[in-house]
Coordinates of C-alpha atoms and ligand atoms in Angstrom, one line a residue:
M2 CA 213.7 -102.8 -4.1
C3 CA 215.1 -101.2 -0.9
G4 CA 216.6 -103.7 1.6
I5 CA 215.1 -103.5 5.0
I6 CA 216.1 -105.3 8.4
G7 CA 214.9 -105.1 12.0
H8 CA 216.7 -106.9 14.8
V9 CA 216.0 -107.1 18.5
G10 CA 218.0 -109.0 21.1
V11 CA 221.7 -109.0 19.9
D12 CA 224.4 -107.3 21.9
D13 CA 225.5 -104.9 19.3
V14 CA 222.5 -104.4 17.0
K15 CA 224.3 -101.7 15.1
K16 CA 226.9 -104.2 13.8
A17 CA 224.2 -106.8 13.1
L18 CA 222.1 -104.3 11.2
I19 CA 225.1 -103.1 9.1
N20 CA 226.1 -106.8 8.4
G21 CA 222.6 -107.5 7.4
L22 CA 222.4 -104.4 5.2
Q23 CA 225.6 -105.5 3.4
T24 CA 223.8 -108.7 2.3
L25 CA 220.8 -106.7 1.2
E26 CA 222.6 -104.0 -0.7
Y27 CA 221.7 -105.5 -4.0
R28 CA 218.2 -104.3 -3.4
G29 CA 219.2 -100.6 -3.5
Y30 CA 222.3 -98.6 -3.0
D31 CA 221.5 -94.9 -3.1
S32 CA 221.7 -94.4 0.6
A33 CA 221.7 -96.4 3.9
G34 CA 220.7 -95.7 7.5
I35 CA 219.9 -97.3 10.8
A36 CA 217.9 -96.3 13.9
Y37 CA 218.2 -98.0 17.3
F38 CA 217.2 -97.6 20.9
T39 CA 220.1 -96.4 23.0
G40 CA 218.9 -95.9 26.6
D41 CA 215.3 -94.7 26.4
K42 CA 215.9 -92.8 23.1
I43 CA 216.0 -93.6 19.5
K44 CA 219.0 -92.6 17.6
T45 CA 219.3 -92.4 13.8
V46 CA 222.4 -92.4 11.6
K47 CA 222.0 -92.2 7.8
T48 CA 223.9 -91.1 4.8
V49 CA 223.9 -91.1 1.0
G50 CA 226.1 -93.8 -0.6
K51 CA 226.6 -97.4 0.1
V52 CA 226.4 -99.4 3.3
S53 CA 230.2 -99.0 3.7
C54 CA 229.7 -95.2 4.0
L55 CA 227.1 -95.8 6.7
K56 CA 229.4 -98.2 8.5
D57 CA 232.1 -95.4 8.6
K58 CA 229.6 -92.8 9.8
V59 CA 228.4 -95.2 12.5
N60 CA 231.9 -95.9 13.7
K61 CA 232.7 -92.2 13.9
T62 CA 229.5 -91.0 15.5
A63 CA 227.9 -93.8 17.4
G64 CA 230.6 -96.4 18.0
N65 CA 230.1 -96.4 21.7
D66 CA 226.3 -96.5 21.9
L67 CA 224.8 -99.5 23.5
A68 CA 222.0 -100.8 21.4
T69 CA 219.9 -104.1 21.3
C70 CA 217.0 -103.1 19.2
G71 CA 217.0 -101.3 15.8
V72 CA 216.1 -101.2 12.2
G73 CA 218.2 -100.6 9.0
H74 CA 217.6 -99.6 5.4
T75 CA 219.4 -99.5 2.1
R76 CA 217.5 -97.3 -0.4
W77 CA 216.6 -97.5 -4.0
A78 CA 215.2 -93.9 -4.4
T79 CA 211.7 -93.4 -5.7
H80 CA 210.1 -90.3 -4.2
G81 CA 212.6 -87.6 -3.4
G82 CA 216.2 -87.5 -4.6
V83 CA 219.2 -89.1 -3.2
S84 CA 220.1 -87.1 -0.1
D85 CA 220.7 -87.6 3.6
T86 CA 217.4 -86.2 4.5
N87 CA 215.5 -88.4 2.2
S88 CA 217.3 -91.5 3.4
H89 CA 215.6 -93.9 5.8
P90 CA 214.8 -94.3 8.7
H91 CA 212.3 -91.5 9.0
T92 CA 210.8 -90.2 12.2
A93 CA 207.5 -88.4 12.9
G94 CA 206.8 -87.8 16.6
K95 CA 207.1 -91.1 18.5
V96 CA 207.3 -93.1 15.3
T97 CA 210.5 -94.2 13.6
L98 CA 210.3 -96.4 10.5
I99 CA 211.8 -97.9 7.5
H100 CA 209.9 -98.7 4.3
N101 CA 210.1 -100.7 1.2
G102 CA 207.5 -99.8 -1.4
I103 CA 205.7 -96.7 -2.6
I104 CA 202.7 -94.9 -1.0
E105 CA 200.7 -93.8 -4.0
N106 CA 198.3 -91.5 -2.2
Y107 CA 201.0 -89.7 -0.2
K108 CA 200.1 -86.3 -1.6
E109 CA 196.5 -86.4 -0.4
L110 CA 197.7 -87.7 3.0
Q111 CA 200.3 -84.9 3.2
D112 CA 197.7 -82.3 2.4
E113 CA 195.4 -83.6 5.2
L114 CA 198.4 -83.6 7.6
E115 CA 199.4 -80.1 6.6
E116 CA 195.9 -78.9 7.4
K117 CA 196.5 -80.1 10.9
G118 CA 199.8 -78.2 10.9
V119 CA 202.2 -81.0 10.4
T120 CA 204.8 -80.7 7.7
P121 CA 207.4 -83.1 6.5
I122 CA 211.1 -82.3 6.2
S123 CA 211.9 -84.8 3.4
Q124 CA 210.4 -85.2 0.0
T125 CA 209.6 -88.9 0.6
D126 CA 206.3 -90.8 0.7
T127 CA 207.8 -92.7 3.6
E128 CA 208.0 -89.8 6.0
I129 CA 204.3 -89.1 5.2
A130 CA 203.5 -92.8 6.2
A131 CA 205.5 -92.2 9.5
M132 CA 203.4 -89.0 10.0
V133 CA 200.2 -90.8 9.4
I134 CA 201.0 -93.6 11.9
N135 CA 202.1 -91.0 14.4
D136 CA 198.8 -89.1 13.9
C137 CA 196.9 -92.3 14.7
Y138 CA 199.0 -93.2 17.7
T139 CA 197.5 -92.8 21.2
G140 CA 199.5 -95.4 23.1
N141 CA 198.4 -98.6 21.3
P142 CA 200.9 -99.4 18.5
E143 CA 198.9 -102.1 16.8
A144 CA 195.8 -100.0 16.7
A145 CA 197.7 -97.2 15.2
I146 CA 199.3 -99.3 12.6
R147 CA 195.9 -100.9 11.7
K148 CA 194.2 -97.4 11.4
A149 CA 197.1 -95.8 9.5
T150 CA 197.6 -98.6 7.0
A151 CA 193.8 -98.5 6.2
K152 CA 194.5 -95.0 4.9
L153 CA 197.6 -96.0 2.8
E154 CA 197.4 -96.9 -0.9
G155 CA 200.3 -98.6 -2.6
A156 CA 202.9 -101.1 -1.5
Y157 CA 204.8 -101.3 1.7
G158 CA 206.9 -103.3 4.0
F159 CA 207.4 -101.3 7.3
C160 CA 209.5 -101.9 10.4
I161 CA 208.4 -99.5 13.0
M162 CA 209.6 -98.4 16.5
F163 CA 207.7 -96.4 18.9
S164 CA 209.9 -94.2 21.2
D165 CA 207.8 -95.0 24.2
I166 CA 207.9 -98.7 23.6
P167 CA 211.6 -99.7 23.9
E168 CA 213.1 -102.9 22.7
T169 CA 210.3 -103.6 20.3
I170 CA 209.8 -103.6 16.6
Y171 CA 206.4 -103.8 14.8
A172 CA 206.2 -105.0 11.2
V173 CA 203.4 -104.9 8.6
R174 CA 203.4 -105.3 4.9
N175 CA 201.3 -105.0 1.7
G176 CA 202.9 -106.1 -1.5
S177 CA 206.5 -105.8 -0.4
P178 CA 208.1 -108.9 1.1
L179 CA 209.1 -109.4 4.7
V180 CA 210.5 -112.6 6.2
A181 CA 211.2 -113.1 9.9
A182 CA 212.5 -115.6 12.4
H183 CA 213.0 -116.0 16.1
T184 CA 216.4 -117.4 17.0
D185 CA 218.7 -117.7 20.0
K186 CA 220.1 -114.3 19.1
G187 CA 216.6 -112.7 19.4
S188 CA 214.1 -111.8 16.6
I189 CA 215.0 -110.7 13.1
I190 CA 213.0 -109.5 10.2
A191 CA 214.2 -108.5 6.6
S192 CA 213.0 -108.1 3.1
D193 CA 215.0 -111.1 2.1
M194 CA 216.2 -114.4 3.5
V195 CA 219.9 -113.6 2.7
A196 CA 219.9 -111.3 5.8
L197 CA 218.6 -114.1 8.0
V198 CA 220.6 -117.1 6.8
S199 CA 223.6 -116.4 9.1
Y200 CA 221.2 -116.9 12.1
T201 CA 218.8 -119.5 10.9
K202 CA 217.5 -121.6 8.0
H203 CA 214.0 -121.5 9.3
Y204 CA 211.7 -118.5 8.7
F205 CA 208.1 -117.4 8.1
V206 CA 206.7 -115.0 5.6
L207 CA 204.7 -112.2 7.2
K208 CA 201.3 -112.3 5.5
E209 CA 199.8 -109.2 4.1
G210 CA 197.7 -107.4 6.7
H211 CA 199.2 -109.3 9.6
I212 CA 201.2 -107.4 12.2
A213 CA 204.3 -108.9 13.9
K214 CA 205.4 -107.6 17.3
M215 CA 209.0 -108.5 17.8
T216 CA 210.9 -108.5 21.1
K217 CA 214.1 -110.4 22.0
D218 CA 212.0 -113.3 23.5
E219 CA 209.4 -113.8 20.9
I220 CA 207.5 -112.7 17.8
I221 CA 203.8 -112.4 18.1
V222 CA 201.8 -112.2 14.9
R223 CA 198.3 -111.1 14.8
D224 CA 195.9 -111.3 11.9
E225 CA 193.5 -108.7 10.6
N226 CA 191.1 -109.4 13.5
G227 CA 193.8 -109.1 16.1
E228 CA 193.8 -112.8 16.7
V229 CA 197.2 -114.4 17.4
Y230 CA 198.3 -116.3 14.3
G231 CA 200.8 -119.2 14.1
P232 CA 202.8 -118.6 10.8
H233 CA 203.9 -121.5 8.6
I234 CA 207.6 -122.1 8.9
H235 CA 209.6 -122.5 5.7
H236 CA 213.1 -124.0 5.5
I237 CA 215.8 -123.1 3.0
S238 CA 218.1 -125.6 1.6
W239 CA 221.1 -123.3 1.0
D240 CA 223.4 -121.9 3.6
V241 CA 225.4 -118.8 4.3
A242 CA 228.2 -119.8 2.0
A243 CA 225.8 -119.7 -1.0
A244 CA 225.1 -116.1 -0.3
K245 CA 228.8 -115.2 -0.3
K246 CA 231.2 -114.5 -3.2
G247 CA 233.4 -117.6 -2.4
G248 CA 236.6 -116.2 -3.8
Y249 CA 235.1 -114.6 -7.0
D250 CA 235.5 -110.9 -7.7
Y251 CA 231.7 -110.6 -8.3
F252 CA 228.6 -112.6 -7.5
M253 CA 227.7 -112.6 -11.2
M254 CA 230.8 -114.7 -12.1
K255 CA 230.0 -117.1 -9.2
E256 CA 226.4 -117.4 -10.3
I257 CA 227.4 -118.0 -14.0
R258 CA 229.5 -120.8 -12.9
E259 CA 226.9 -122.3 -10.7
Q260 CA 224.7 -123.0 -13.6
P261 CA 225.4 -126.7 -14.2
E262 CA 224.6 -127.4 -10.5
A263 CA 221.5 -125.1 -10.5
L264 CA 220.2 -127.0 -13.6
L265 CA 220.8 -130.4 -12.1
N266 CA 219.1 -129.3 -8.9
T267 CA 216.1 -128.1 -10.8
I268 CA 215.8 -130.9 -13.5
R269 CA 216.8 -134.1 -11.6
P270 CA 214.0 -134.2 -9.1
R271 CA 211.5 -133.8 -12.0
I272 CA 212.6 -136.9 -13.8
V273 CA 210.8 -140.1 -12.7
N274 CA 211.3 -143.4 -14.5
G275 CA 213.0 -141.3 -17.3
L276 CA 209.9 -139.0 -17.8
P277 CA 209.1 -135.4 -16.9
D278 CA 207.1 -135.5 -13.7
F279 CA 205.7 -132.9 -11.4
S280 CA 204.0 -135.1 -8.8
A281 CA 206.6 -134.2 -6.2
D282 CA 205.6 -130.5 -6.8
N283 CA 201.9 -131.4 -6.4
V284 CA 201.3 -130.1 -9.8
S285 CA 198.3 -131.9 -11.0
D286 CA 198.1 -132.9 -14.7
D287 CA 194.6 -131.5 -14.7
I288 CA 196.2 -128.1 -15.1
F289 CA 197.2 -129.1 -18.6
K290 CA 193.9 -130.5 -19.6
N291 CA 191.2 -128.4 -21.5
V292 CA 193.6 -125.5 -22.0
D293 CA 193.1 -123.7 -25.2
R294 CA 195.5 -120.8 -24.7
I295 CA 198.5 -120.1 -22.6
I296 CA 199.7 -116.7 -21.4
I297 CA 203.1 -116.4 -20.0
T298 CA 203.7 -113.1 -18.1
A299 CA 206.8 -111.8 -16.4
C300 CA 209.3 -108.9 -16.4
G301 CA 212.9 -108.5 -17.7
T302 CA 215.0 -111.6 -17.9
A303 CA 212.1 -113.7 -16.6
M304 CA 210.0 -112.6 -19.6
H305 CA 212.9 -113.6 -21.9
A306 CA 212.7 -117.1 -20.3
G307 CA 209.0 -117.0 -21.2
L308 CA 209.9 -116.3 -24.9
I309 CA 211.8 -119.5 -25.0
G310 CA 209.0 -121.3 -23.2
K311 CA 206.5 -120.1 -25.8
N312 CA 208.7 -121.5 -28.6
M313 CA 208.9 -124.9 -26.9
I314 CA 205.3 -125.2 -25.8
E315 CA 204.0 -124.2 -29.2
R316 CA 206.4 -126.4 -31.0
L317 CA 205.5 -129.5 -28.9
C318 CA 202.0 -129.0 -27.8
R319 CA 200.5 -126.9 -30.7
I320 CA 198.6 -124.7 -28.3
P321 CA 198.8 -120.9 -28.8
V322 CA 201.0 -119.1 -26.3
T323 CA 201.5 -115.4 -25.9
V324 CA 204.2 -113.8 -23.8
E325 CA 203.2 -110.6 -22.1
I326 CA 205.2 -108.0 -20.3
A327 CA 203.5 -108.0 -16.9
S328 CA 203.4 -104.2 -16.5
E329 CA 201.5 -103.9 -19.8
F330 CA 199.4 -107.0 -19.6
R331 CA 197.7 -105.9 -16.3
Y332 CA 196.4 -102.7 -17.8
Q333 CA 195.2 -104.2 -21.2
N334 CA 192.0 -105.7 -20.0
P335 CA 193.3 -109.1 -21.1
I336 CA 191.1 -112.0 -22.3
M337 CA 191.2 -115.0 -20.0
D338 CA 188.8 -117.6 -18.9
E339 CA 188.9 -121.1 -17.2
N340 CA 190.5 -122.6 -20.3
T341 CA 193.4 -120.2 -20.1
L342 CA 196.6 -121.2 -18.3
L343 CA 198.6 -118.3 -17.0
I344 CA 202.2 -119.0 -16.3
T345 CA 204.1 -116.4 -14.3
I346 CA 207.9 -116.5 -14.1
S347 CA 209.8 -114.7 -11.3
Q348 CA 213.1 -115.2 -9.6
S349 CA 212.1 -113.2 -6.5
G350 CA 208.5 -114.2 -6.5
E351 CA 207.8 -110.5 -5.5
T352 CA 207.9 -108.5 -8.7
A353 CA 204.9 -106.1 -8.3
D354 CA 203.7 -106.2 -11.8
T355 CA 204.0 -110.0 -12.2
L356 CA 202.1 -110.4 -8.9
A357 CA 199.4 -108.0 -10.1
A358 CA 199.1 -109.9 -13.3
L359 CA 198.7 -113.2 -11.4
R360 CA 195.9 -111.7 -9.2
L361 CA 194.1 -110.4 -12.3
A362 CA 194.2 -113.8 -13.9
K363 CA 192.8 -115.4 -10.8
E364 CA 189.9 -112.9 -10.7
R365 CA 189.1 -113.9 -14.3
G366 CA 189.1 -117.6 -13.6
A367 CA 192.3 -118.6 -15.3
K368 CA 194.4 -121.6 -14.0
T369 CA 197.7 -120.3 -12.6
L370 CA 201.1 -121.9 -12.5
S371 CA 204.2 -120.1 -11.3
V372 CA 207.9 -120.7 -11.9
V373 CA 209.6 -119.1 -8.9
N374 CA 213.0 -119.3 -7.2
V375 CA 212.2 -117.9 -3.7
K376 CA 210.3 -120.3 -1.5
G377 CA 207.2 -118.9 0.1
S378 CA 207.3 -115.7 -1.9
S379 CA 204.0 -113.9 -2.8
I380 CA 203.7 -115.2 -6.4
A381 CA 204.4 -118.8 -5.3
R382 CA 201.9 -118.6 -2.5
E383 CA 199.1 -117.1 -4.6
S384 CA 199.4 -119.4 -7.6
D385 CA 197.3 -122.5 -8.0
Y386 CA 200.6 -124.4 -8.6
V387 CA 204.2 -123.6 -8.3
L388 CA 207.2 -125.2 -9.8
Y389 CA 210.3 -123.9 -7.9
T390 CA 213.6 -123.4 -9.6
H391 CA 216.5 -124.4 -7.5
A392 CA 219.1 -121.8 -8.3
G393 CA 219.9 -120.9 -4.7
P394 CA 220.2 -117.2 -3.9
E395 CA 221.0 -115.0 -6.7
I396 CA 222.7 -111.9 -5.4
A397 CA 224.0 -110.1 -8.6
V398 CA 221.4 -107.7 -9.9
A399 CA 222.0 -109.2 -13.4
S400 CA 220.1 -112.5 -13.5
T401 CA 222.1 -115.5 -14.9
K402 CA 221.6 -118.8 -13.2
A403 CA 218.0 -117.9 -12.3
Y404 CA 217.3 -117.4 -16.1
T405 CA 218.9 -120.7 -17.1
V406 CA 216.8 -122.7 -14.6
Q407 CA 213.6 -120.8 -15.5
V408 CA 214.3 -121.9 -19.1
S409 CA 214.8 -125.4 -18.0
V410 CA 211.4 -125.4 -16.2
M411 CA 209.8 -124.1 -19.3
Y412 CA 211.2 -127.0 -21.2
L413 CA 209.9 -129.4 -18.6
I414 CA 206.5 -127.8 -18.8
A415 CA 206.5 -128.2 -22.6
F416 CA 207.6 -131.9 -22.3
R417 CA 205.1 -132.8 -19.5
F418 CA 202.3 -130.9 -21.2
A419 CA 202.9 -132.5 -24.6
L420 CA 203.0 -135.9 -23.0
I421 CA 199.8 -135.5 -21.1
I422 CA 197.8 -134.3 -24.1
G423 CA 199.3 -137.0 -26.3
K424 CA 201.4 -134.9 -28.6
I425 CA 204.5 -136.8 -27.8
S426 CA 205.0 -140.5 -26.8
K427 CA 206.6 -141.7 -23.6
S428 CA 209.7 -142.7 -25.6
E429 CA 210.0 -139.2 -27.2
A430 CA 209.6 -137.6 -23.8
A431 CA 212.3 -139.9 -22.4
D432 CA 214.6 -138.9 -25.3
Y433 CA 214.0 -135.3 -24.5
M434 CA 214.9 -135.7 -20.8
N435 CA 218.1 -137.5 -21.8
M436 CA 219.1 -134.8 -24.2
M437 CA 218.3 -132.2 -21.5
M438 CA 220.6 -134.0 -19.0
D439 CA 223.3 -134.2 -21.7
T440 CA 223.0 -130.4 -22.2
V441 CA 224.1 -129.9 -18.5
D442 CA 227.4 -131.3 -19.5
S443 CA 227.7 -128.9 -22.5
V444 CA 226.9 -126.0 -20.1
D445 CA 229.7 -127.3 -18.0
K446 CA 232.0 -127.3 -21.0
V447 CA 231.1 -123.9 -22.2
L448 CA 232.2 -122.4 -18.8
S449 CA 235.8 -122.9 -20.0
Y450 CA 235.2 -120.4 -22.7
D451 CA 235.9 -117.5 -20.4
S452 CA 239.2 -116.4 -21.7
Q453 CA 238.1 -116.6 -25.3
V454 CA 235.1 -114.4 -24.6
E455 CA 237.2 -112.1 -22.4
N456 CA 239.5 -111.4 -25.4
I457 CA 236.6 -110.6 -27.7
A458 CA 234.9 -108.5 -25.0
K459 CA 238.0 -106.1 -25.1
R460 CA 237.0 -105.1 -28.6
L461 CA 233.6 -104.0 -27.5
T462 CA 234.3 -101.6 -24.7
K463 CA 234.4 -98.5 -26.8
A464 CA 231.2 -99.2 -28.8
N465 CA 228.2 -97.0 -28.5
D466 CA 225.7 -99.4 -29.9
I467 CA 225.8 -103.2 -30.1
F468 CA 223.2 -105.3 -32.0
F469 CA 222.2 -108.9 -31.3
L470 CA 220.7 -110.9 -34.2
G471 CA 219.0 -114.3 -34.0
R472 CA 216.0 -116.2 -35.4
G473 CA 213.6 -118.3 -33.5
L474 CA 215.1 -119.6 -30.2
D475 CA 218.2 -117.7 -31.0
Y476 CA 216.2 -114.4 -31.2
S477 CA 214.6 -115.1 -27.9
L478 CA 218.1 -115.7 -26.5
S479 CA 219.5 -112.6 -28.1
C480 CA 216.8 -110.5 -26.2
E481 CA 218.4 -111.7 -23.0
G482 CA 222.0 -111.3 -24.2
S483 CA 221.2 -107.7 -25.1
L484 CA 219.5 -106.9 -21.8
K485 CA 222.5 -108.5 -19.9
L486 CA 224.9 -106.4 -21.8
K487 CA 223.2 -103.0 -21.5
E488 CA 222.3 -103.6 -17.9
I489 CA 225.9 -103.9 -16.6
S490 CA 228.0 -102.3 -19.4
Y491 CA 225.9 -99.3 -20.0
I492 CA 226.4 -99.7 -23.7
H493 CA 223.2 -99.3 -25.8
S494 CA 222.1 -102.5 -27.3
E495 CA 219.2 -104.0 -29.1
A496 CA 218.2 -107.5 -30.1
Y497 CA 216.7 -107.9 -33.5
A498 CA 214.9 -110.8 -35.2
A499 CA 217.6 -111.1 -37.9
G500 CA 215.1 -110.9 -40.8
E501 CA 213.6 -107.7 -39.5
L502 CA 216.7 -105.6 -39.5
K503 CA 216.4 -104.5 -43.1
H504 CA 213.0 -103.0 -42.3
G505 CA 214.6 -99.9 -40.8
T506 CA 217.3 -100.7 -38.2
I507 CA 220.0 -101.7 -40.7
S508 CA 220.5 -97.9 -41.4
L509 CA 222.4 -97.9 -38.0
I510 CA 224.9 -100.4 -39.2
T511 CA 228.1 -98.7 -40.3
D512 CA 231.8 -99.4 -40.1
N513 CA 232.7 -101.4 -37.0
V514 CA 229.4 -101.3 -35.3
P515 CA 229.4 -104.7 -33.4
V516 CA 226.8 -107.3 -34.3
I517 CA 226.6 -110.4 -32.3
A518 CA 224.8 -113.0 -34.3
V519 CA 223.5 -116.2 -32.7
A520 CA 223.1 -119.0 -35.2
T521 CA 222.5 -122.3 -33.5
Q522 CA 219.2 -123.4 -35.2
P523 CA 219.7 -125.6 -38.4
D524 CA 216.3 -124.8 -39.8
V525 CA 217.1 -121.1 -40.1
Y526 CA 220.8 -121.3 -40.3
A527 CA 221.1 -120.4 -44.0
K528 CA 218.8 -117.4 -43.5
I529 CA 220.6 -115.9 -40.6
I530 CA 223.9 -116.3 -42.4
S531 CA 222.4 -114.3 -45.3
N532 CA 221.4 -111.6 -42.7
V533 CA 225.0 -111.7 -41.3
Q534 CA 226.3 -111.1 -44.9
E535 CA 224.0 -108.0 -45.1
V536 CA 225.5 -106.3 -42.0
R537 CA 229.0 -107.5 -42.9
S538 CA 228.8 -105.8 -46.3
R539 CA 227.9 -102.5 -44.4
G540 CA 231.0 -102.7 -42.3
A541 CA 229.7 -104.4 -39.2
M542 CA 232.2 -106.1 -36.8
V543 CA 230.6 -109.5 -36.5
I544 CA 230.8 -112.0 -33.7
L545 CA 229.2 -115.2 -34.7
V546 CA 228.0 -117.8 -32.2
T547 CA 227.4 -121.1 -33.9
G548 CA 226.7 -124.8 -33.1
A549 CA 229.6 -127.2 -33.4
E550 CA 228.5 -128.5 -36.8
A551 CA 228.4 -125.2 -38.6
S552 CA 231.0 -124.5 -41.3
V553 CA 231.5 -120.8 -41.6
D554 CA 233.4 -118.8 -44.3
T555 CA 236.1 -117.0 -42.3
A556 CA 235.4 -113.8 -44.2
L557 CA 232.0 -113.7 -42.7
C558 CA 232.9 -112.7 -39.2
D559 CA 235.7 -111.2 -37.0
H560 CA 235.3 -113.8 -34.4
Q561 CA 233.5 -117.2 -34.4
I562 CA 232.5 -118.8 -31.1
V563 CA 231.8 -122.5 -31.6
L564 CA 229.7 -124.0 -28.9
P565 CA 230.3 -127.5 -27.5
E566 CA 228.3 -130.2 -29.2
T567 CA 224.6 -129.9 -28.1
D568 CA 221.3 -130.8 -29.7
P569 CA 220.1 -127.5 -31.4
L570 CA 216.8 -127.6 -29.4
F571 CA 218.9 -127.2 -26.2
A572 CA 221.4 -124.7 -27.6
P573 CA 220.0 -121.8 -25.6
F574 CA 221.3 -123.3 -22.4
V575 CA 224.8 -123.3 -23.7
A576 CA 224.8 -120.1 -25.8
T577 CA 223.5 -118.1 -22.9
V578 CA 226.7 -118.7 -21.0
V579 CA 228.7 -117.1 -23.9
L580 CA 226.4 -114.0 -23.9
Q581 CA 226.6 -113.7 -20.0
Y582 CA 230.4 -113.9 -20.2
L583 CA 230.4 -111.2 -22.9
A584 CA 228.4 -108.8 -20.8
Y585 CA 230.4 -109.5 -17.8
Y586 CA 233.8 -109.0 -19.3
V587 CA 232.8 -105.8 -21.1
A588 CA 231.6 -104.4 -17.8
V589 CA 234.8 -105.5 -15.9
E590 CA 237.0 -104.1 -18.7
K591 CA 235.1 -100.8 -18.3
G592 CA 235.8 -100.9 -14.6
L593 CA 232.1 -101.0 -13.6
N594 CA 230.5 -102.5 -10.5
V595 CA 229.2 -105.6 -12.2
D596 CA 227.0 -106.7 -9.3
Q597 CA 225.4 -103.3 -8.6
P598 CA 224.7 -101.5 -11.9
R599 CA 223.6 -98.0 -11.6
N600 CA 219.9 -97.1 -11.1
L601 CA 218.9 -100.8 -10.7
A602 CA 217.8 -103.0 -7.8
K603 CA 217.4 -106.7 -7.7
S604 CA 213.8 -107.1 -6.7
V605 CA 211.3 -104.7 -8.2
T606 CA 208.4 -104.5 -5.7
V607 CA 207.0 -101.3 -7.0
E608 CA 205.2 -100.6 -10.3
Ligands
M6R715 O1 212.4 -111.4 -9.6 P1 211.9 -111.4 -11.0 O2 212.4 -112.5 -11.8 O3 210.4 -111.2 -11.2 O4 212.6 -110.0 -11.7 C1 212.2 -109.6 -13.0 C2 213.2 -108.7 -13.5 O5 213.3 -107.5 -12.7 C3 214.6 -109.2 -13.6 O6 214.6 -110.4 -14.3 C4 215.6 -108.3 -14.2 O7 215.3 -108.0 -15.5 C5 217.0 -108.8 -14.1 N1 217.7 -108.1 -13.0 C6 217.8 -108.6 -15.3 O8 219.1 -109.2 -15.2

């Protein structure tokens, strides 16, 4: 949420900042701005709109400025509306900064400052933070940052410049992520590795409470006690091409098509002698022993991956699993002890509510395992154990490949867990692994369904409401299909357990209301077909997604999408591609910006 970047040392930092902001734009696109030293002054250029608007403004108003040190920001508005004044960077006295996060006690701090006669010009919590730091500043930047941050409550990642300390950026964070690197082009820091990857594949994560001082020659990190700290260097396995569109109109389509590769990268290293194996991840089997309940917690799409995980773990391990929305779970005084295994799932590894749920579980003595895509992210670092998904960078706000690989890791957990506690034999586990690898071929095959789904999508663009129906695994998958559709097409949609519809919601089914029914599970196939009959006889326009073996009465639906042959247990991997395509083509047909849907940002680092 909000993209931030700081860069010192390059010849034209304005250009470097704007290029960096373009890669970070998926984190927020309400407004954008940069501030940089030119001569001995700090100059700020900011505007509502996308980074391209900022680029035009910089070219018009600051094209000739010489600048080798600066900070940049692309905003997802929280406090204060979308306006030039509320855009970042913000300046108070000698302090200019950019911020990712929310300062929760900004009102009390503002009242204190106003008593001293200092008033803000924007409506943002960020300007108040700048004022607090300036108020604490008497010539020692690190002392001022330390004193000021002790007063701040909430989440923040700040990049700060002091007008009397040229060519230097200070950074500090709590909650919100910051990654940094020193390269032959100077020092660079950002909220996400995608802004650094064109300079380097090696980076460190700034720890909470540490302060980084960045100049063109070096980055010095100091811990809470002011001692110099040598950060752990991480390496990414993907390169700059992975973070580019590569000829596709949208990242989302590129990422849908990358799913077979992402699945192979995630599954293959965890098959040893044909069996599921986490030893290369250093995940000890002890984590699966003496567990009497499992809680899976996550947000949005990651939570939907958890729903599938619950089904698989309960089915194979016969241990109760609950799936909790992280923002609810953390405030419900949840019951956990040392026999509880808490599994968090997160693409970014930085989602504020998921991180808070993890911290709560640790306080209460639960064992913690996370499924995370971004290496070195907060959730990964703070969990007892982590299983990384290997999706590569996911840039589109709508999650696709990250979801599929999360689901694959949940399957692997179910298989390994069941094997360890003796619920399945080695030969059964090996069969499951073979089936899972075969499923990757089916995912590859279903990618060719694009034109079929595109034609069907054209019939959905005028709909006001669309319903998804499923039972069991298909219901869990429908939740994700519905979220994907509403997120990028702005059409209201709901996913329903097919048997539940007649307990109220069926009153909304009238002539031509689209219903997408997912029916891949043989054990409940006849039941969902009856539910489809119920909506059909009330006039619904039915799109039916079935397994290859299903024989369907043609009068039952307007369109049938028959999936490539797959074992039903693995059908979610294949069916999800159809639902992703459906959302994608409806949004494209409506002329919407698929990768940057309104009001959303990729990484939600505030509550
Ligand atoms: O980074 P995370 O996986 O923790 O993010 C959780 C959700 O914000 C995310 O899955 C969101 O729902 C997706 N953008 C939806 O496509």
